């Protein structure tokens, strides 16, 4: 699979942002340090206010959203995460169930991204497998994706 220039840029940006922020961290409770750790653990990087994803990046699986752990800071992140369009009502119900649980629907057998785990949530007669953010310091994370139309340029 060939990577295009914008994928290299996203990868380099992820590495640079994570490394730079990690070097700047002086206390583990500082918000930017905490968010750098959270986004990095989920396989991505921190997002800044004016950041947008191109349609090509979105189509390749990059997502913008927030990760929250309990009452701590809500962190804006860009993460690599598969997203699927429902093919029928059952798939639509599972997507909704995963979103309500703070995760992403797992369709088929995609590779588990680093920093995420698979949890199956019941929904009526269904059992919906979802990717959810791994624990951090004993707390479960909640992922909320930005709406597709709102974050594409």
PDB file of C-alpha atoms in Angstrom:
ATOM      1  CA  UNK A   1       0.000   0.000   0.000  1.00  0.00           C
ATOM      2  CA  UNK A   2       1.596   3.229  -1.114  1.00  0.00           C
ATOM      3  CA  UNK A   3       1.396   6.264   1.114  1.00  0.00           C
ATOM      4  CA  UNK A   4       0.664   9.576  -0.513  1.00  0.00           C
ATOM      5  CA  UNK A   5       2.427  12.802   0.407  1.00  0.00           C
ATOM      6  CA  UNK A   6      -0.388  14.004   2.681  1.00  0.00           C
ATOM      7  CA  UNK A   7      -0.156  10.724   4.644  1.00  0.00           C
ATOM      8  CA  UNK A   8       3.565  11.271   5.194  1.00  0.00           C
ATOM      9  CA  UNK A   9       2.798  14.804   6.318  1.00  0.00           C
ATOM     10  CA  UNK A  10       0.175  13.538   8.797  1.00  0.00           C
ATOM     11  CA  UNK A  11       2.607  10.914  10.089  1.00  0.00           C
ATOM     12  CA  UNK A  12       5.460  13.400  10.487  1.00  0.00           C
ATOM     13  CA  UNK A  13       3.114  15.899  12.098  1.00  0.00           C
ATOM     14  CA  UNK A  14       1.952  13.226  14.538  1.00  0.00           C
ATOM     15  CA  UNK A  15       5.510  12.297  15.485  1.00  0.00           C
ATOM     16  CA  UNK A  16       6.680  15.907  15.745  1.00  0.00           C
ATOM     17  CA  UNK A  17       3.658  17.054  17.749  1.00  0.00           C
ATOM     18  CA  UNK A  18       3.834  14.144  20.165  1.00  0.00           C
ATOM     19  CA  UNK A  19       7.610  14.440  20.642  1.00  0.00           C
ATOM     20  CA  UNK A  20       7.537  18.225  21.003  1.00  0.00           C
ATOM     21  CA  UNK A  21       4.664  18.177  23.483  1.00  0.00           C
ATOM     22  CA  UNK A  22       6.239  15.364  25.479  1.00  0.00           C
ATOM     23  CA  UNK A  23       9.457  17.391  25.773  1.00  0.00           C
ATOM     24  CA  UNK A  24       7.496  20.443  26.964  1.00  0.00           C
ATOM     25  CA  UNK A  25       5.624  18.544  29.680  1.00  0.00           C
ATOM     26  CA  UNK A  26       6.774  19.533  33.127  1.00  0.00           C
ATOM     27  CA  UNK A  27       3.897  18.185  35.220  1.00  0.00           C
ATOM     28  CA  UNK A  28       1.706  15.169  34.445  1.00  0.00           C
ATOM     29  CA  UNK A  29      -1.504  17.104  35.200  1.00  0.00           C
ATOM     30  CA  UNK A  30      -0.868  19.909  32.720  1.00  0.00           C
ATOM     31  CA  UNK A  31      -3.674  19.804  30.090  1.00  0.00           C
ATOM     32  CA  UNK A  32      -1.483  19.858  26.987  1.00  0.00           C
ATOM     33  CA  UNK A  33       0.746  17.151  28.450  1.00  0.00           C
ATOM     34  CA  UNK A  34      -2.255  15.043  29.369  1.00  0.00           C
ATOM     35  CA  UNK A  35      -3.813  15.472  25.912  1.00  0.00           C
ATOM     36  CA  UNK A  36      -0.541  14.706  24.131  1.00  0.00           C
ATOM     37  CA  UNK A  37      -0.411  11.469  26.113  1.00  0.00           C
ATOM     38  CA  UNK A  38      -4.092  10.636  25.454  1.00  0.00           C
ATOM     39  CA  UNK A  39      -3.940  11.263  21.691  1.00  0.00           C
ATOM     40  CA  UNK A  40      -0.626   9.460  21.318  1.00  0.00           C
ATOM     41  CA  UNK A  41      -1.935   6.447  23.251  1.00  0.00           C
ATOM     42  CA  UNK A  42      -4.900   6.264  20.811  1.00  0.00           C
ATOM     43  CA  UNK A  43      -2.475   6.126  17.876  1.00  0.00           C
ATOM     44  CA  UNK A  44      -2.901   9.741  16.817  1.00  0.00           C
ATOM     45  CA  UNK A  45      -1.910  13.288  17.641  1.00  0.00           C
ATOM     46  CA  UNK A  46      -3.389  16.335  19.308  1.00  0.00           C
ATOM     47  CA  UNK A  47      -5.549  18.511  17.100  1.00  0.00           C
ATOM     48  CA  UNK A  48      -5.380  22.278  17.195  1.00  0.00           C
ATOM     49  CA  UNK A  49      -8.197  24.755  16.655  1.00  0.00           C
ATOM     50  CA  UNK A  50      -7.830  25.521  12.939  1.00  0.00           C
ATOM     51  CA  UNK A  51      -6.929  21.986  11.863  1.00  0.00           C
ATOM     52  CA  UNK A  52      -9.040  20.300   9.199  1.00  0.00           C
ATOM     53  CA  UNK A  53      -8.853  16.986   7.391  1.00  0.00           C
ATOM     54  CA  UNK A  54      -8.920  16.719   3.643  1.00  0.00           C
ATOM     55  CA  UNK A  55     -11.512  14.438   2.103  1.00  0.00           C
ATOM     56  CA  UNK A  56      -8.649  12.149   1.014  1.00  0.00           C
ATOM     57  CA  UNK A  57      -7.399  11.880   4.625  1.00  0.00           C
ATOM     58  CA  UNK A  58     -10.914  11.127   5.835  1.00  0.00           C
ATOM     59  CA  UNK A  59     -11.346   8.486   3.127  1.00  0.00           C
ATOM     60  CA  UNK A  60      -8.059   6.871   4.220  1.00  0.00           C
ATOM     61  CA  UNK A  61      -9.341   6.466   7.773  1.00  0.00           C
ATOM     62  CA  UNK A  62      -8.144   9.545   9.680  1.00  0.00           C
ATOM     63  CA  UNK A  63     -10.741  10.931  12.095  1.00  0.00           C
ATOM     64  CA  UNK A  64     -11.026  14.063  14.207  1.00  0.00           C
ATOM     65  CA  UNK A  65     -12.807  13.956  17.526  1.00  0.00           C
ATOM     66  CA  UNK A  66     -12.452  14.150  21.268  1.00  0.00           C
ATOM     67  CA  UNK A  67     -11.357  11.686  23.910  1.00  0.00           C
ATOM     68  CA  UNK A  68     -12.485  12.227  27.488  1.00  0.00           C
ATOM     69  CA  UNK A  69     -11.453  10.351  30.623  1.00  0.00           C
ATOM     70  CA  UNK A  70     -13.855  11.016  33.493  1.00  0.00           C
ATOM     71  CA  UNK A  71     -13.744  14.595  34.763  1.00  0.00           C
ATOM     72  CA  UNK A  72     -10.333  15.316  33.267  1.00  0.00           C
ATOM     73  CA  UNK A  73      -9.671  17.436  30.196  1.00  0.00           C
ATOM     74  CA  UNK A  74     -11.444  16.662  26.952  1.00  0.00           C
ATOM     75  CA  UNK A  75      -8.721  16.178  24.357  1.00  0.00           C
ATOM     76  CA  UNK A  76      -9.114  16.989  20.662  1.00  0.00           C
ATOM     77  CA  UNK A  77      -7.315  14.305  18.648  1.00  0.00           C
ATOM     78  CA  UNK A  78      -6.739  13.085  15.117  1.00  0.00           C
ATOM     79  CA  UNK A  79      -6.647   9.275  15.031  1.00  0.00           C
ATOM     80  CA  UNK A  80      -6.514   6.549  12.378  1.00  0.00           C
ATOM     81  CA  UNK A  81      -9.842   4.750  12.688  1.00  0.00           C
ATOM     82  CA  UNK A  82     -11.881   2.778  10.151  1.00  0.00           C
ATOM     83  CA  UNK A  83     -15.392   4.048   9.565  1.00  0.00           C
ATOM     84  CA  UNK A  84     -18.106   2.244   7.692  1.00  0.00           C
ATOM     85  CA  UNK A  85     -21.344   3.237   6.031  1.00  0.00           C
ATOM     86  CA  UNK A  86     -24.192   0.999   7.168  1.00  0.00           C
ATOM     87  CA  UNK A  87     -25.375  -1.449   4.532  1.00  0.00           C
ATOM     88  CA  UNK A  88     -28.641  -2.258   6.311  1.00  0.00           C
ATOM     89  CA  UNK A  89     -30.773  -1.422   9.354  1.00  0.00           C
ATOM     90  CA  UNK A  90     -28.920  -3.861  11.631  1.00  0.00           C
ATOM     91  CA  UNK A  91     -25.541  -2.287  10.832  1.00  0.00           C
ATOM     92  CA  UNK A  92     -27.057   1.159  11.404  1.00  0.00           C
ATOM     93  CA  UNK A  93     -28.272   0.060  14.840  1.00  0.00           C
ATOM     94  CA  UNK A  94     -24.815  -1.241  15.742  1.00  0.00           C
ATOM     95  CA  UNK A  95     -23.150   1.974  14.581  1.00  0.00           C
ATOM     96  CA  UNK A  96     -25.563   3.967  16.769  1.00  0.00           C
ATOM     97  CA  UNK A  97     -24.969   1.637  19.741  1.00  0.00           C
ATOM     98  CA  UNK A  98     -21.202   2.002  19.464  1.00  0.00           C
ATOM     99  CA  UNK A  99     -21.429   5.796  19.134  1.00  0.00           C
ATOM    100  CA  UNK A 100     -23.679   5.968  22.219  1.00  0.00           C
ATOM    101  CA  UNK A 101     -21.105   3.900  24.120  1.00  0.00           C
ATOM    102  CA  UNK A 102     -18.283   6.291  23.152  1.00  0.00           C
ATOM    103  CA  UNK A 103     -16.755   4.026  20.541  1.00  0.00           C
ATOM    104  CA  UNK A 104     -16.638   3.110  16.866  1.00  0.00           C
ATOM    105  CA  UNK A 105     -18.401   0.163  15.248  1.00  0.00           C
ATOM    106  CA  UNK A 106     -16.124  -2.719  14.339  1.00  0.00           C
ATOM    107  CA  UNK A 107     -17.220  -4.151  11.003  1.00  0.00           C
ATOM    108  CA  UNK A 108     -15.670  -7.396   9.865  1.00  0.00           C
ATOM    109  CA  UNK A 109     -12.201  -8.075  11.205  1.00  0.00           C
ATOM    110  CA  UNK A 110     -10.129  -4.917  10.820  1.00  0.00           C
ATOM    111  CA  UNK A 111      -6.835  -4.702  12.659  1.00  0.00           C
ATOM    112  CA  UNK A 112      -7.222  -3.270  16.148  1.00  0.00           C
ATOM    113  CA  UNK A 113      -5.619   0.176  16.275  1.00  0.00           C
ATOM    114  CA  UNK A 114      -3.108   0.784  19.078  1.00  0.00           C
ATOM    115  CA  UNK A 115      -4.703   2.256  22.187  1.00  0.00           C
ATOM    116  CA  UNK A 116      -8.150   0.804  21.463  1.00  0.00           C
ATOM    117  CA  UNK A 117      -9.857  -2.364  22.647  1.00  0.00           C
ATOM    118  CA  UNK A 118     -12.828  -4.351  21.378  1.00  0.00           C
ATOM    119  CA  UNK A 119     -15.971  -4.460  23.498  1.00  0.00           C
ATOM    120  CA  UNK A 120     -19.267  -6.072  22.497  1.00  0.00           C
ATOM    121  CA  UNK A 121     -22.364  -4.126  23.485  1.00  0.00           C
ATOM    122  CA  UNK A 122     -25.808  -5.714  23.405  1.00  0.00           C
ATOM    123  CA  UNK A 123     -28.559  -3.893  21.535  1.00  0.00           C
ATOM    124  CA  UNK A 124     -31.890  -5.717  21.664  1.00  0.00           C
ATOM    125  CA  UNK A 125     -31.146  -9.055  19.911  1.00  0.00           C
ATOM    126  CA  UNK A 126     -27.834  -7.792  18.533  1.00  0.00           C
ATOM    127  CA  UNK A 127     -24.339  -7.950  19.923  1.00  0.00           C
ATOM    128  CA  UNK A 128     -22.426  -5.030  18.456  1.00  0.00           C
ATOM    129  CA  UNK A 129     -18.610  -5.193  18.492  1.00  0.00           C
ATOM    130  CA  UNK A 130     -17.068  -1.754  18.988  1.00  0.00           C
ATOM    131  CA  UNK A 131     -13.625  -0.211  19.240  1.00  0.00           C
ATOM    132  CA  UNK A 132     -13.383   1.812  22.455  1.00  0.00           C
ATOM    133  CA  UNK A 133     -10.450   3.770  23.845  1.00  0.00           C
ATOM    134  CA  UNK A 134      -8.195   1.812  26.222  1.00  0.00           C
ATOM    135  CA  UNK A 135      -8.098   2.578  29.921  1.00  0.00           C
ATOM    136  CA  UNK A 136      -5.797   5.310  31.152  1.00  0.00           C
ATOM    137  CA  UNK A 137      -4.866   5.387  34.828  1.00  0.00           C
ATOM    138  CA  UNK A 138      -7.804   3.073  35.595  1.00  0.00           C
ATOM    139  CA  UNK A 139     -10.451   5.144  33.776  1.00  0.00           C
ATOM    140  CA  UNK A 140     -12.267   4.269  30.568  1.00  0.00           C
ATOM    141  CA  UNK A 141     -12.088   6.764  27.729  1.00  0.00           C
ATOM    142  CA  UNK A 142     -14.981   8.080  25.644  1.00  0.00           C
ATOM    143  CA  UNK A 143     -14.453   8.863  21.938  1.00  0.00           C
ATOM    144  CA  UNK A 144     -16.720  11.315  20.127  1.00  0.00           C
ATOM    145  CA  UNK A 145     -16.078  11.907  16.440  1.00  0.00           C
ATOM    146  CA  UNK A 146     -16.658  15.297  14.875  1.00  0.00           C
ATOM    147  CA  UNK A 147     -19.311  15.210  12.201  1.00  0.00           C
ATOM    148  CA  UNK A 148     -17.830  14.424   8.808  1.00  0.00           C
ATOM    149  CA  UNK A 149     -19.271  17.472   7.079  1.00  0.00           C
ATOM    150  CA  UNK A 150     -17.968  19.812   9.765  1.00  0.00           C
ATOM    151  CA  UNK A 151     -14.299  18.845   9.575  1.00  0.00           C
ATOM    152  CA  UNK A 152     -13.578  18.449   5.879  1.00  0.00           C
ATOM    153  CA  UNK A 153     -12.255  21.112   3.604  1.00  0.00           C
TER     154      UNK A 153
END
